[in-house]
GROMACS .gro file of C-alpha atoms in nm:
model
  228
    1UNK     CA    1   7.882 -25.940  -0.054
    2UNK     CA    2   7.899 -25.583   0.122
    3UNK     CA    3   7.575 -25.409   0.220
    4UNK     CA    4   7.439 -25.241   0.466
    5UNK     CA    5   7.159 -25.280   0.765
    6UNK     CA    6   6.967 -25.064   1.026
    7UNK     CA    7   7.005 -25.243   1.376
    8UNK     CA    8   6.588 -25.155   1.543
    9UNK     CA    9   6.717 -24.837   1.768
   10UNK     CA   10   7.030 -24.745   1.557
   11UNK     CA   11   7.108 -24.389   1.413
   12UNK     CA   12   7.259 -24.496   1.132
   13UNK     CA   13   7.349 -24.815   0.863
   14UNK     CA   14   7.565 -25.096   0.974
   15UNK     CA   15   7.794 -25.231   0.734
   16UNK     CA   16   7.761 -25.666   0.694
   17UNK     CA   17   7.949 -25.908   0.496
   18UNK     CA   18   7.709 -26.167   0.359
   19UNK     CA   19   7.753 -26.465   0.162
   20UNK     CA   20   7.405 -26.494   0.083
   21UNK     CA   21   7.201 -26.772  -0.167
   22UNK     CA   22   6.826 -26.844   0.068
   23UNK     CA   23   7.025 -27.173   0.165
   24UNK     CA   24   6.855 -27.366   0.446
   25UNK     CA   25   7.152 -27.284   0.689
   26UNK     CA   26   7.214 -26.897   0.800
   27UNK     CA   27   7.517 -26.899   1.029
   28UNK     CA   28   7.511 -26.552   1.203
   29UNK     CA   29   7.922 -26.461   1.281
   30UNK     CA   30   8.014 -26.262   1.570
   31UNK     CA   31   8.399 -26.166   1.549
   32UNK     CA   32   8.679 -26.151   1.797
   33UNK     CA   33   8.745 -25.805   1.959
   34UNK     CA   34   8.969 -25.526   1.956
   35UNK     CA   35   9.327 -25.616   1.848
   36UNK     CA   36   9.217 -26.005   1.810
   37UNK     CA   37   8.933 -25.818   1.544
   38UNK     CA   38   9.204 -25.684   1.342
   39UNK     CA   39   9.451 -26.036   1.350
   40UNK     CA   40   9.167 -26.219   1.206
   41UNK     CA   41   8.953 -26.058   0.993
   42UNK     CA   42   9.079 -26.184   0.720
   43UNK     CA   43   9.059 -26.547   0.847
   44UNK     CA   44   8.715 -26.481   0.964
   45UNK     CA   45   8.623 -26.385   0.596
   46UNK     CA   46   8.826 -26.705   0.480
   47UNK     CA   47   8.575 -26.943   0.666
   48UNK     CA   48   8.288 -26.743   0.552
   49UNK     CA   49   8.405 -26.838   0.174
   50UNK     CA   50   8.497 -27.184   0.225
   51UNK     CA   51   8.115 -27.221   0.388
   52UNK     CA   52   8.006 -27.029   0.093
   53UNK     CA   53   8.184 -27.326  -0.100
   54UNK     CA   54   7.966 -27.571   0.104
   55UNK     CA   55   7.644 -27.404   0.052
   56UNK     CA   56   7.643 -27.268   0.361
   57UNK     CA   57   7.458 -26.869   0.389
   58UNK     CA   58   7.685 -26.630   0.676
   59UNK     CA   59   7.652 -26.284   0.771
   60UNK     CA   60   7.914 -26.088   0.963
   61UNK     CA   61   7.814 -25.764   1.083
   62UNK     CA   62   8.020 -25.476   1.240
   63UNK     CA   63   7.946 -25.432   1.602
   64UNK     CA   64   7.881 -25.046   1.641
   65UNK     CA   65   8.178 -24.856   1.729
   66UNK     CA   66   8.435 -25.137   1.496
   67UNK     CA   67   8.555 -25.112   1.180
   68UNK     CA   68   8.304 -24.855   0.961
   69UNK     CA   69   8.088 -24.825   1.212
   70UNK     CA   70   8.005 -24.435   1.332
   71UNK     CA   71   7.927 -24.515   1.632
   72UNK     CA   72   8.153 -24.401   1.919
   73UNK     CA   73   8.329 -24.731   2.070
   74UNK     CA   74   8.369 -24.555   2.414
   75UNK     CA   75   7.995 -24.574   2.466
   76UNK     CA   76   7.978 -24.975   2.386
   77UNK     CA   77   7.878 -25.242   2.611
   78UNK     CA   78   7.880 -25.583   2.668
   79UNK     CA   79   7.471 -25.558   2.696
   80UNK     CA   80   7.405 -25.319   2.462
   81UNK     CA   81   7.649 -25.565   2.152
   82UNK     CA   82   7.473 -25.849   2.275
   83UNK     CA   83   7.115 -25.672   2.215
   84UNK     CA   84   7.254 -25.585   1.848
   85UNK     CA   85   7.383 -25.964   1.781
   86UNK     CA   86   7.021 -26.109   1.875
   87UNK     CA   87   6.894 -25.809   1.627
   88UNK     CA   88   7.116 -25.948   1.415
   89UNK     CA   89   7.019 -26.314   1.393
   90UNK     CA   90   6.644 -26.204   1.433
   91UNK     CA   91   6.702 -25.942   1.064
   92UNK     CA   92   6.910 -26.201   0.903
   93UNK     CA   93   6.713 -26.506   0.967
   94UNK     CA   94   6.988 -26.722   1.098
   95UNK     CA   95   6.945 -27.028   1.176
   96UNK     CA   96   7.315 -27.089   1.364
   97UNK     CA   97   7.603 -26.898   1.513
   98UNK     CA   98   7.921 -26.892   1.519
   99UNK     CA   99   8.077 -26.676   1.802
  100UNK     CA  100   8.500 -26.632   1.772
  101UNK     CA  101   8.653 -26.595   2.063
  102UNK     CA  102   8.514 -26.279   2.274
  103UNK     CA  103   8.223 -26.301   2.055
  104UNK     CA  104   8.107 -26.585   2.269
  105UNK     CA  105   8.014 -26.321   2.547
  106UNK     CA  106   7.717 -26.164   2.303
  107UNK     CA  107   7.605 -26.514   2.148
  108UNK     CA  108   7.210 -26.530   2.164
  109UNK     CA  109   7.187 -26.867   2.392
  110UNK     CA  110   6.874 -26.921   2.184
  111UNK     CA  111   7.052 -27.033   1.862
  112UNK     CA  112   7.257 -27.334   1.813
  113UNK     CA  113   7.601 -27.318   1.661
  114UNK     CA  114   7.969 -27.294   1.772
  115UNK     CA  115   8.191 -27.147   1.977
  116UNK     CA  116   8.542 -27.145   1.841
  117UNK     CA  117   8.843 -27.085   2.117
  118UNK     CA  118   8.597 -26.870   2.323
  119UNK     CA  119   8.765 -26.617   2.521
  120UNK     CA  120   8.664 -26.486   2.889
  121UNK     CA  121   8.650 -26.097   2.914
  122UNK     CA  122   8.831 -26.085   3.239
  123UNK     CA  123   9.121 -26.318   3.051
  124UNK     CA  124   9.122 -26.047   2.759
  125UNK     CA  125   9.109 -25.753   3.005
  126UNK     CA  126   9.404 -25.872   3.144
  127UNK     CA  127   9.576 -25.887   2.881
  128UNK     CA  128   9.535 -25.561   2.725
  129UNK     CA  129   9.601 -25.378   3.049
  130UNK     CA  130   9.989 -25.608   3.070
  131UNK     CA  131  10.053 -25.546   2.720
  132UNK     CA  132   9.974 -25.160   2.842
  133UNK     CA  133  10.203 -25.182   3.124
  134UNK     CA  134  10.520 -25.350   2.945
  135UNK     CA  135  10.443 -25.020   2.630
  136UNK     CA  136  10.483 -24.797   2.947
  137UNK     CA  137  10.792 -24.933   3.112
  138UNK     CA  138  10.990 -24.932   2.727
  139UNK     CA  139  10.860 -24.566   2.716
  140UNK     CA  140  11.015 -24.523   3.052
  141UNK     CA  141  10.684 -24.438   3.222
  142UNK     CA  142  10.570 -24.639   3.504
  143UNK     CA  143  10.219 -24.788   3.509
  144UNK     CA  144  10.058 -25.079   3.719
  145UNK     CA  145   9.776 -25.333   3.649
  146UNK     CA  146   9.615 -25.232   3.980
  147UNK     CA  147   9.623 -24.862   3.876
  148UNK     CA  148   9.476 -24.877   3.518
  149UNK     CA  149   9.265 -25.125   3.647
  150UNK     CA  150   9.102 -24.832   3.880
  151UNK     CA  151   9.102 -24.596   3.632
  152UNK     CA  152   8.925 -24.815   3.362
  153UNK     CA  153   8.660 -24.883   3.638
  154UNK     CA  154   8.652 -24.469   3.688
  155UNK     CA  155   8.678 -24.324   3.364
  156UNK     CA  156   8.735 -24.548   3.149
  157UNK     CA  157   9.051 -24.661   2.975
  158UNK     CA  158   9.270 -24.668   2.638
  159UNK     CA  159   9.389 -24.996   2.574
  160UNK     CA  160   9.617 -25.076   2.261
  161UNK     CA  161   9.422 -24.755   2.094
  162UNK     CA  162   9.095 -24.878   2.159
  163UNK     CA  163   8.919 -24.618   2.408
  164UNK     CA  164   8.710 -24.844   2.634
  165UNK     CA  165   8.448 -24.653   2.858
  166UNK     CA  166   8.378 -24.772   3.179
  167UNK     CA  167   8.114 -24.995   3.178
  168UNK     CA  168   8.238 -25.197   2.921
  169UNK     CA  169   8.536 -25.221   3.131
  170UNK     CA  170   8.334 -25.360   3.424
  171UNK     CA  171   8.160 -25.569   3.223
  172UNK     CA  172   8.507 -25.745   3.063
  173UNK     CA  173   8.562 -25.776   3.425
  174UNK     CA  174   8.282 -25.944   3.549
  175UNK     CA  175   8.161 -26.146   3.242
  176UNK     CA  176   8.238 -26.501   3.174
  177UNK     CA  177   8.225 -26.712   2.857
  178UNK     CA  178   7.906 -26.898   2.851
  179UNK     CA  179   7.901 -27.238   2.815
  180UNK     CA  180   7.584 -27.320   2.605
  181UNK     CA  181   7.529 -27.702   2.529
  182UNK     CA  182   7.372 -27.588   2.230
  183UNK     CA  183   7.657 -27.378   2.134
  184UNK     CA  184   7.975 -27.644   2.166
  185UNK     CA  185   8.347 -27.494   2.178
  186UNK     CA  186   8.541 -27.527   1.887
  187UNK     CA  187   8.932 -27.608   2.007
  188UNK     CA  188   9.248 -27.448   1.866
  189UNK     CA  189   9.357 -27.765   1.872
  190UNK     CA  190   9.038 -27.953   1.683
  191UNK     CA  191   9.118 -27.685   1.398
  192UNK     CA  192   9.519 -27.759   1.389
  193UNK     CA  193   9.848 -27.466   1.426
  194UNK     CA  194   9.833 -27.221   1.683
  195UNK     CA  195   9.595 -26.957   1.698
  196UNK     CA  196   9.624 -26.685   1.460
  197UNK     CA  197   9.537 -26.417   1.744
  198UNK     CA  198   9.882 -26.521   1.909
  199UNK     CA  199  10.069 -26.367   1.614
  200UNK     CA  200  10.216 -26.056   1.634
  201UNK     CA  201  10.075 -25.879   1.280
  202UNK     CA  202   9.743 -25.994   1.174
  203UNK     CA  203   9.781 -26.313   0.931
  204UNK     CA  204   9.609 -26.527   0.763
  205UNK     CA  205   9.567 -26.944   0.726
  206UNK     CA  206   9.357 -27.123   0.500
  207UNK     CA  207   9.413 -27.428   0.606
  208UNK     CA  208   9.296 -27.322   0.943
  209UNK     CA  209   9.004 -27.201   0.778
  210UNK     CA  210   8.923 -27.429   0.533
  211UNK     CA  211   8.958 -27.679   0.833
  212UNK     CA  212   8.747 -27.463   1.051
  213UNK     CA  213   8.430 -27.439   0.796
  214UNK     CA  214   8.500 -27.847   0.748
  215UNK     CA  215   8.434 -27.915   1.106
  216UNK     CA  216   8.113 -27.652   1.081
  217UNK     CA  217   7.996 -27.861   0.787
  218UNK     CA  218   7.969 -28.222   0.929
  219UNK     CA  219   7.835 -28.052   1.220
  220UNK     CA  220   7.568 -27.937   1.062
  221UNK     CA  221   7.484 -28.255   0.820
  222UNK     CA  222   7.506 -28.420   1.138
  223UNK     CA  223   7.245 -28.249   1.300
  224UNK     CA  224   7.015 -28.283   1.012
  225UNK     CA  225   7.077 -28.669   0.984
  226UNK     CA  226   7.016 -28.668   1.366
  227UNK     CA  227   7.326 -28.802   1.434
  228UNK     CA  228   7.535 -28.650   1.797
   0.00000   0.00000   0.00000
């Protein structure tokens, strides 16, 4: 289920999860980011079983600079994760994707799949930098959104211990979701329960996974029956 990959251009081996069996359907999965990453992992993994259940093939590989990867986050982009997610599909043969939430802005447009609760980096941005703000004012230090929003664009910026440099910073800024009619959006709402990315402590819900991979399924029998 573990192994390892060379992205073309890397310097080292990527770490992938991979439910793997040469089924007809490959789903390529491209996680949330940066604290939403670490709230659902393990509910990312969850749907990747129960489509493993439904004879469904999935590979989710670490963007460089998360999780195991060596590579140094600071120097990530928006361009340069959404080169290694089309590397990605190309080396794993996938034949769908599903993007979760920020992973939306690297999906290759040339794939059909899903996007489930896809998140705008500016919307994200924002967030980190006021969860930032409210950390400083309970320290007793006094910091504004318009001020680490300068310096981010400068130098860079740490947000909730993730060091972003400052292109990527720019690029949360500037980049919206895409909205790919071969790529439909997945509501919270379609899969039931708030989302698990509003919880404080990273969680888990296998009904919300089990229901996610469901949906997934008949999406994908209906395409092969050529049925909308």
């Amino acid at each position: 289920m573990l192994r390892t990959w060379m992205p073309p251009g890397g310097l080292q081996d990527e770490l992938v999860i991979a439910f793997e069996k040469d089924r007809a359907s490959r789903i390529l999965v491209l996680p949330a980011w940066y604290d939403e990453a670490n709230k659902l992992r393990r509910f990312t993994v969850q749907v990747m079983r129960h489509l493993d259940n439904l004879g469904i093939d999935s590979f989710l590989p670490d963007l460089p600079g998360c999780n195991e990867s060596l590579a140094p986050l600071q120097t990530q982009t928006i361009a340069g994760w959404r080169s290694f997610a089309r590397s990605a599909a190309k080396q794993f043969s996938a034949t769908h994707v599903l993007a979760i939430r920020a992973g939306a802005l690297v999906s290759p447009p040339d794939l059909p799949g899903w996007r489930y609760a896809p998140q705008t980096g500016a919307k994200m941005l924002r967030a980190m930098i006021r969860a930032r703000t409210l950390a400083a004012q309970e320290a007793g230090r006094k910091e504004t959104a318009q001020g680490l929003m300068e310096q981010g664009l400068r130098e860079g910026l740490t947000l909730a211990g993730w060091p972003l440099g400052a292109s990527m910073v720019e690029e949360l800024a500037n980049t919206p979701s895409p909205k790919l009619d071969a790529q439909p959006e997945i509501a919270q709402s379609e899969v039931g329960g708030p989302g698990l990315w509003l919880r404080a402590q990273p969680s888990e819900d296998t009904d919300q996974a089990n229901k996610l991979a469901a949906l997934i399924s008949r999406s994908l029998d209906a395409s092969m029956n050529g049925r909308p």
